[in-house]
PDB file of C-alpha atoms in Angstrom:
ATOM      1  CA  MET H   1     130.558 108.129  90.144  1.00  0.00           C
ATOM      2  CA  GLY H   2     132.890 107.412  87.230  1.00  0.00           C
ATOM      3  CA  PHE H   3     132.605 104.616  84.671  1.00  0.00           C
ATOM      4  CA  LEU H   4     135.210 102.414  86.404  1.00  0.00           C
ATOM      5  CA  GLU H   5     133.517 102.830  89.799  1.00  0.00           C
ATOM      6  CA  ARG H   6     130.138 101.867  88.315  1.00  0.00           C
ATOM      7  CA  ILE H   7     131.646  98.743  86.741  1.00  0.00           C
ATOM      8  CA  LEU H   8     133.287  97.765  90.040  1.00  0.00           C
ATOM      9  CA  LYS H   9     130.075  98.386  91.996  1.00  0.00           C
ATOM     10  CA  PHE H  10     128.096  96.247  89.536  1.00  0.00           C
ATOM     11  CA  HIS H  11     130.692  93.489  89.772  1.00  0.00           C
ATOM     12  CA  VAL H  12     130.552  93.498  93.592  1.00  0.00           C
ATOM     13  CA  GLU H  13     126.747  93.210  93.527  1.00  0.00           C
ATOM     14  CA  ILE H  14     126.876  90.247  91.124  1.00  0.00           C
ATOM     15  CA  VAL H  15     129.481  88.460  93.260  1.00  0.00           C
ATOM     16  CA  SER H  16     127.447  89.192  96.387  1.00  0.00           C
ATOM     17  CA  LEU H  17     124.346  87.658  94.803  1.00  0.00           C
ATOM     18  CA  GLY H  18     126.373  84.660  93.683  1.00  0.00           C
ATOM     19  CA  ASP H  19     127.681  84.177  97.219  1.00  0.00           C
ATOM     20  CA  LYS H  20     124.125  84.316  98.561  1.00  0.00           C
ATOM     21  CA  MET H  21     122.998  81.583  96.169  1.00  0.00           C
ATOM     22  CA  LYS H  22     126.080  79.521  97.006  1.00  0.00           C
ATOM     23  CA  ASN H  23     125.293  79.742 100.715  1.00  0.00           C
ATOM     24  CA  LEU H  24     121.684  78.763 100.037  1.00  0.00           C
ATOM     25  CA  ASP H  25     122.862  75.714  98.066  1.00  0.00           C
ATOM     26  CA  GLU H  26     125.148  74.741 100.950  1.00  0.00           C
ATOM     27  CA  ILE H  27     122.304  75.036 103.474  1.00  0.00           C
ATOM     28  CA  ILE H  28     120.076  72.840 101.303  1.00  0.00           C
ATOM     29  CA  LYS H  29     122.855  70.289 100.824  1.00  0.00           C
ATOM     30  CA  SER H  30     123.558  70.216 104.566  1.00  0.00           C
ATOM     31  CA  SER H  31     119.865  69.665 105.278  1.00  0.00           C
ATOM     32  CA  LYS H  32     119.762  66.781 102.812  1.00  0.00           C
ATOM     33  CA  ASP H  33     122.870  65.293 104.428  1.00  0.00           C
ATOM     34  CA  ASP H  34     121.035  65.366 107.757  1.00  0.00           C
ATOM     35  CA  ILE H  35     118.354  63.133 106.246  1.00  0.00           C
ATOM     36  CA  GLU H  36     120.976  60.582 105.281  1.00  0.00           C
ATOM     37  CA  ASN H  37     122.001  60.268 108.941  1.00  0.00           C
ATOM     38  CA  VAL H  38     118.479  59.499 110.150  1.00  0.00           C
ATOM     39  CA  GLY H  39     117.402  55.979 111.020  1.00  0.00           C
ATOM     40  CA  ASP H  40     120.749  54.196 110.824  1.00  0.00           C
ATOM     41  CA  PHE H  41     119.812  52.100 113.854  1.00  0.00           C
ATOM     42  CA  LEU H  42     116.893  50.631 111.843  1.00  0.00           C
ATOM     43  CA  PRO H  43     118.400  50.282 108.355  1.00  0.00           C
ATOM     44  CA  TYR H  44     115.309  49.154 106.407  1.00  0.00           C
ATOM     45  CA  ILE H  45     112.834  51.527 108.046  1.00  0.00           C
ATOM     46  CA  GLY H  46     115.457  54.270 108.032  1.00  0.00           C
ATOM     47  CA  SER H  47     116.039  53.934 104.294  1.00  0.00           C
ATOM     48  CA  LEU H  48     112.303  54.132 103.584  1.00  0.00           C
ATOM     49  CA  PHE H  49     111.976  57.198 105.780  1.00  0.00           C
ATOM     50  CA  ARG H  50     114.975  58.897 104.144  1.00  0.00           C
ATOM     51  CA  ALA H  51     113.635  58.186 100.660  1.00  0.00           C
ATOM     52  CA  PHE H  52     110.215  59.577 101.590  1.00  0.00           C
ATOM     53  CA  LYS H  53     111.582  62.733 103.234  1.00  0.00           C
ATOM     54  CA  MET H  54     114.015  63.371 100.387  1.00  0.00           C
ATOM     55  CA  LYS H  55     111.250  63.079  97.786  1.00  0.00           C
ATOM     56  CA  GLN H  56     109.004  65.324  99.869  1.00  0.00           C
ATOM     57  CA  PHE H  57     111.758  67.906 100.402  1.00  0.00           C
ATOM     58  CA  ASN H  58     112.735  67.993  96.713  1.00  0.00           C
ATOM     59  CA  LYS H  59     109.098  68.505  95.748  1.00  0.00           C
ATOM     60  CA  ARG H  60     108.748  71.432  98.129  1.00  0.00           C
ATOM     61  CA  LEU H  61     112.009  72.976  96.944  1.00  0.00           C
ATOM     62  CA  ALA H  62     111.054  72.636  93.289  1.00  0.00           C
ATOM     63  CA  LYS H  63     107.735  74.364  93.923  1.00  0.00           C
ATOM     64  CA  ASN H  64     109.254  77.221  95.943  1.00  0.00           C
ATOM     65  CA  GLU H  65     112.792  77.504  94.538  1.00  0.00           C
ATOM     66  CA  ASN H  66     112.310  80.872  92.827  1.00  0.00           C
ATOM     67  CA  ARG H  67     110.574  82.303  95.846  1.00  0.00           C
ATOM     68  CA  ILE H  68     113.326  81.189  98.231  1.00  0.00           C
ATOM     69  CA  LYS H  69     115.998  82.577  95.917  1.00  0.00           C
ATOM     70  CA  GLY H  70     114.028  85.819  95.716  1.00  0.00           C
ATOM     71  CA  ILE H  71     114.084  86.171  99.501  1.00  0.00           C
ATOM     72  CA  TYR H  72     117.826  85.488  99.597  1.00  0.00           C
ATOM     73  CA  SER H  73     118.520  87.966  96.807  1.00  0.00           C
ATOM     74  CA  VAL H  74     117.137  90.917  98.811  1.00  0.00           C
ATOM     75  CA  ILE H  75     118.933  90.148 102.069  1.00  0.00           C
ATOM     76  CA  PRO H  76     121.381  93.032 102.699  1.00  0.00           C
ATOM     77  CA  SER H  77     125.008  91.941 102.478  1.00  0.00           C
ATOM     78  CA  GLU H  78     125.837  93.396 105.879  1.00  0.00           C
ATOM     79  CA  SER H  79     123.182  91.261 107.612  1.00  0.00           C
ATOM     80  CA  PHE H  80     123.402  88.144 105.440  1.00  0.00           C
ATOM     81  CA  GLU H  81     125.032  86.053 108.166  1.00  0.00           C
ATOM     82  CA  TYR H  82     122.005  86.602 110.410  1.00  0.00           C
ATOM     83  CA  PHE H  83     119.130  86.409 107.925  1.00  0.00           C
ATOM     84  CA  GLY H  84     120.672  84.151 105.301  1.00  0.00           C
ATOM     85  CA  ILE H  85     122.606  81.728 107.496  1.00  0.00           C
ATOM     86  CA  LYS H  86     121.096  81.797 110.963  1.00  0.00           C
ATOM     87  CA  ILE H  87     117.411  82.296 110.117  1.00  0.00           C
ATOM     88  CA  GLY H  88     117.588  80.764 106.637  1.00  0.00           C
ATOM     89  CA  THR H  89     119.029  77.491 107.924  1.00  0.00           C
ATOM     90  CA  SER H  90     116.207  77.181 110.462  1.00  0.00           C
ATOM     91  CA  VAL H  91     113.577  77.851 107.801  1.00  0.00           C
ATOM     92  CA  ILE H  92     115.026  75.340 105.313  1.00  0.00           C
ATOM     93  CA  GLN H  93     115.265  72.662 108.008  1.00  0.00           C
ATOM     94  CA  ASN H  94     111.669  73.299 109.057  1.00  0.00           C
ATOM     95  CA  ILE H  95     110.548  72.982 105.438  1.00  0.00           C
ATOM     96  CA  LEU H  96     112.435  69.682 105.316  1.00  0.00           C
ATOM     97  CA  LEU H  97     111.068  68.213 108.529  1.00  0.00           C
ATOM     98  CA  ASP H  98     107.451  69.367 108.631  1.00  0.00           C
ATOM     99  CA  ASP H  99     104.813  66.756 107.841  1.00  0.00           C
ATOM    100  CA  GLU H 100     102.536  69.094 105.879  1.00  0.00           C
ATOM    101  CA  ASP H 101     103.283  70.595 102.473  1.00  0.00           C
ATOM    102  CA  GLU H 102     100.886  73.457 103.255  1.00  0.00           C
ATOM    103  CA  LYS H 103     103.062  74.649 106.127  1.00  0.00           C
ATOM    104  CA  THR H 104     105.826  75.650 103.686  1.00  0.00           C
ATOM    105  CA  GLU H 105     103.708  78.671 102.732  1.00  0.00           C
ATOM    106  CA  TYR H 106     103.489  79.895 106.334  1.00  0.00           C
ATOM    107  CA  LEU H 107     107.211  79.330 106.935  1.00  0.00           C
ATOM    108  CA  LEU H 108     108.134  81.328 103.839  1.00  0.00           C
ATOM    109  CA  LEU H 109     105.706  84.120 104.720  1.00  0.00           C
ATOM    110  CA  GLY H 110     107.413  84.390 108.102  1.00  0.00           C
ATOM    111  CA  PHE H 111     110.846  84.355 106.475  1.00  0.00           C
ATOM    112  CA  GLU H 112     109.830  87.065 103.986  1.00  0.00           C
ATOM    113  CA  ASN H 113     108.501  89.290 106.765  1.00  0.00           C
ATOM    114  CA  THR H 114     111.588  88.778 108.916  1.00  0.00           C
ATOM    115  CA  VAL H 115     113.847  89.886 106.059  1.00  0.00           C
ATOM    116  CA  ARG H 116     111.586  92.673 104.789  1.00  0.00           C
ATOM    117  CA  ASN H 117     111.170  94.251 108.223  1.00  0.00           C
ATOM    118  CA  GLY H 118     114.764  93.673 109.325  1.00  0.00           C
ATOM    119  CA  PHE H 119     113.519  91.891 112.444  1.00  0.00           C
ATOM    120  CA  THR H 120     116.577  90.820 114.438  1.00  0.00           C
ATOM    121  CA  ASP H 121     115.126  89.561 117.721  1.00  0.00           C
ATOM    122  CA  TYR H 122     116.295  85.969 117.316  1.00  0.00           C
ATOM    123  CA  ASP H 123     114.427  84.466 120.278  1.00  0.00           C
ATOM    124  CA  VAL H 124     111.097  86.000 119.273  1.00  0.00           C
ATOM    125  CA  THR H 125     111.605  84.982 115.635  1.00  0.00           C
ATOM    126  CA  LEU H 126     112.257  81.386 116.695  1.00  0.00           C
ATOM    127  CA  LEU H 127     109.151  81.515 118.901  1.00  0.00           C
ATOM    128  CA  TYR H 128     107.004  82.373 115.883  1.00  0.00           C
ATOM    129  CA  PHE H 129     108.592  79.653 113.750  1.00  0.00           C
ATOM    130  CA  ASP H 130     108.171  77.151 116.607  1.00  0.00           C
ATOM    131  CA  LEU H 131     104.480  78.020 116.835  1.00  0.00           C
ATOM    132  CA  ILE H 132     104.059  77.521 113.088  1.00  0.00           C
ATOM    133  CA  CYS H 133     105.741  74.115 113.334  1.00  0.00           C
ATOM    134  CA  GLU H 134     103.755  73.030 116.398  1.00  0.00           C
ATOM    135  CA  LEU H 135     100.410  73.917 114.809  1.00  0.00           C
ATOM    136  CA  ARG H 136      98.765  72.115 111.924  1.00  0.00           C
ATOM    137  CA  SER H 137      97.774  74.024 108.802  1.00  0.00           C
ATOM    138  CA  ALA H 138      94.124  73.577 109.867  1.00  0.00           C
ATOM    139  CA  ASP H 139      94.969  75.260 113.193  1.00  0.00           C
ATOM    140  CA  LEU H 140      96.558  78.244 111.441  1.00  0.00           C
ATOM    141  CA  LYS H 141      93.618  78.577 109.049  1.00  0.00           C
ATOM    142  CA  ARG H 142      91.225  78.488 111.994  1.00  0.00           C
ATOM    143  CA  LEU H 143      93.213  81.236 113.750  1.00  0.00           C
ATOM    144  CA  VAL H 144      92.998  83.399 110.628  1.00  0.00           C
ATOM    145  CA  ASP H 145      89.231  82.772 110.396  1.00  0.00           C
ATOM    146  CA  LEU H 146      88.646  83.611 114.063  1.00  0.00           C
ATOM    147  CA  SER H 147      90.575  86.868 113.618  1.00  0.00           C
ATOM    148  CA  HIS H 148      88.311  87.929 110.698  1.00  0.00           C
ATOM    149  CA  ARG H 149      91.454  89.228 108.989  1.00  0.00           C
ATOM    150  CA  ASN H 150      90.553  87.382 105.801  1.00  0.00           C
ATOM    151  CA  GLY H 151      87.161  89.097 105.640  1.00  0.00           C
ATOM    152  CA  GLN H 152      85.298  85.862 106.310  1.00  0.00           C
ATOM    153  CA  ALA H 153      83.283  84.740 109.302  1.00  0.00           C
ATOM    154  CA  PRO H 154      84.584  81.626 111.062  1.00  0.00           C
ATOM    155  CA  LEU H 155      82.746  78.410 110.391  1.00  0.00           C
ATOM    156  CA  VAL H 156      80.031  77.537 112.917  1.00  0.00           C
ATOM    157  CA  PRO H 157      79.514  73.766 112.725  1.00  0.00           C
ATOM    158  CA  ILE H 158      76.318  71.845 113.351  1.00  0.00           C
ATOM    159  CA  GLU H 159      75.968  70.969 117.011  1.00  0.00           C
ATOM    160  CA  ASP H 160      77.163  67.470 117.982  1.00  0.00           C
ATOM    161  CA  SER H 161      78.625  66.907 114.508  1.00  0.00           C
ATOM    162  CA  SER H 162      82.065  65.457 113.833  1.00  0.00           C
ATOM    163  CA  GLU H 163      83.002  68.854 112.431  1.00  0.00           C
ATOM    164  CA  GLN H 164      82.144  70.505 115.736  1.00  0.00           C
ATOM    165  CA  THR H 165      84.320  67.983 117.563  1.00  0.00           C
ATOM    166  CA  PHE H 166      87.206  68.739 115.200  1.00  0.00           C
ATOM    167  CA  LEU H 167      86.895  72.530 115.460  1.00  0.00           C
ATOM    168  CA  SER H 168      86.413  72.428 119.232  1.00  0.00           C
ATOM    169  CA  TYR H 169      89.670  70.501 119.491  1.00  0.00           C
ATOM    170  CA  ILE H 170      91.442  73.134 117.360  1.00  0.00           C
ATOM    171  CA  ASP H 171      89.970  75.996 119.399  1.00  0.00           C
ATOM    172  CA  ARG H 172      91.162  74.386 122.649  1.00  0.00           C
ATOM    173  CA  LYS H 173      94.589  73.918 121.107  1.00  0.00           C
ATOM    174  CA  LEU H 174      94.766  77.586 120.060  1.00  0.00           C
ATOM    175  CA  GLU H 175      93.651  78.603 123.544  1.00  0.00           C
ATOM    176  CA  ASN H 176      96.275  76.385 125.179  1.00  0.00           C
ATOM    177  CA  LYS H 177      98.924  78.027 122.984  1.00  0.00           C
ATOM    178  CA  ASN H 178      97.739  81.430 124.273  1.00  0.00           C
ATOM    179  CA  LEU H 179      96.696  82.506 120.775  1.00  0.00           C
ATOM    180  CA  ILE H 180      93.002  83.032 121.543  1.00  0.00           C
ATOM    181  CA  LEU H 181      90.833  83.722 124.604  1.00  0.00           C
ATOM    182  CA  ARG H 182      87.334  82.345 125.088  1.00  0.00           C
ATOM    183  CA  GLU H 183      84.830  83.334 127.740  1.00  0.00           C
ATOM    184  CA  ARG H 184      84.376  80.554 130.247  1.00  0.00           C
ATOM    185  CA  THR H 185      80.995  79.425 131.456  1.00  0.00           C
ATOM    186  CA  TRP H 186      80.182  77.178 134.360  1.00  0.00           C
ATOM    187  CA  GLY H 187      77.197  74.892 134.611  1.00  0.00           C
ATOM    188  CA  GLY H 188      76.046  71.356 135.069  1.00  0.00           C
ATOM    189  CA  LEU H 189      75.064  69.694 138.325  1.00  0.00           C
ATOM    190  CA  GLY H 190      78.594  69.783 139.674  1.00  0.00           C
ATOM    191  CA  GLY H 191      79.324  73.324 138.572  1.00  0.00           C
ATOM    192  CA  GLU H 192      81.904  72.056 136.104  1.00  0.00           C
ATOM    193  CA  TYR H 193      83.331  74.033 133.206  1.00  0.00           C
ATOM    194  CA  VAL H 194      81.156  74.045 130.097  1.00  0.00           C
ATOM    195  CA  GLU H 195      82.806  74.959 126.816  1.00  0.00           C
ATOM    196  CA  ASN H 196      81.505  78.212 125.386  1.00  0.00           C
ATOM    197  CA  THR H 197      80.745  77.701 121.691  1.00  0.00           C
ATOM    198  CA  ASP H 198      79.720  81.320 121.051  1.00  0.00           C
ATOM    199  CA  LEU H 199      82.391  82.475 118.608  1.00  0.00           C
ATOM    200  CA  SER H 200      81.495  86.122 119.148  1.00  0.00           C
ATOM    201  CA  THR H 201      83.210  85.881 122.537  1.00  0.00           C
ATOM    202  CA  VAL H 202      86.517  84.707 121.047  1.00  0.00           C
ATOM    203  CA  LYS H 203      89.362  87.220 121.239  1.00  0.00           C
ATOM    204  CA  ILE H 204      92.770  86.999 119.605  1.00  0.00           C
ATOM    205  CA  THR H 205      95.563  87.481 122.133  1.00  0.00           C
ATOM    206  CA  ASP H 206      98.535  89.775 121.684  1.00  0.00           C
ATOM    207  CA  LEU H 207     100.657  86.733 120.802  1.00  0.00           C
ATOM    208  CA  GLY H 208      98.001  85.543 118.350  1.00  0.00           C
ATOM    209  CA  ASN H 209      97.923  88.915 116.607  1.00  0.00           C
ATOM    210  CA  LYS H 210     101.707  89.063 116.402  1.00  0.00           C
ATOM    211  CA  LEU H 211     101.822  85.587 114.883  1.00  0.00           C
ATOM    212  CA  LEU H 212      99.198  86.643 112.323  1.00  0.00           C
ATOM    213  CA  ASP H 213     101.287  89.723 111.512  1.00  0.00           C
ATOM    214  CA  PHE H 214     104.308  87.455 111.136  1.00  0.00           C
ATOM    215  CA  ILE H 215     102.553  85.335 108.490  1.00  0.00           C
ATOM    216  CA  SER H 216     101.097  88.399 106.728  1.00  0.00           C
ATOM    217  CA  TYR H 217      97.457  88.131 107.811  1.00  0.00           C
TER     218      TYR H 217
END
């Protein structure tokens, strides 16, 4: 490759990166514009909500700006429309709308893995992001603990404690989402279902394992 060709190649890469950042800025601006259209039917409450969400969104962006730009910078030019526009817009909007700051980490981990692995099954990708958004950060942490992928044993709470009530609720939620399986036991005078609290019987489903892979656990 001659000197002129190298200069032209370098110039194309710089422009390509600039276009990626420009598209990212446009996605962020569009997401912020969406906030401005929320709550118009209740002006006072709507303005408070918009101010809160805008402050929350700006805080999350400021904390993760370099990381988001880093993800965008490695998206191949030929697949930028899919990963940068289609998937990226969904991720940015989820970061905007989610109630928990902690969930931004899981959303970005999923985005990073989608780009890194060139995963182009749109419906499955949206399924994983939907699951992340539907679960609380405590639910996701519990799933990681139950999988033992973090090298730690899941917490076993004191019986009849408020902590047991909280974790039992999370475990039922994970089971209802088809992320874990628990052995069922039957007892009581009427032969009704009795919740099995033996964590050694908990198994992570195929969907649960794929979600954990998606968020790098």
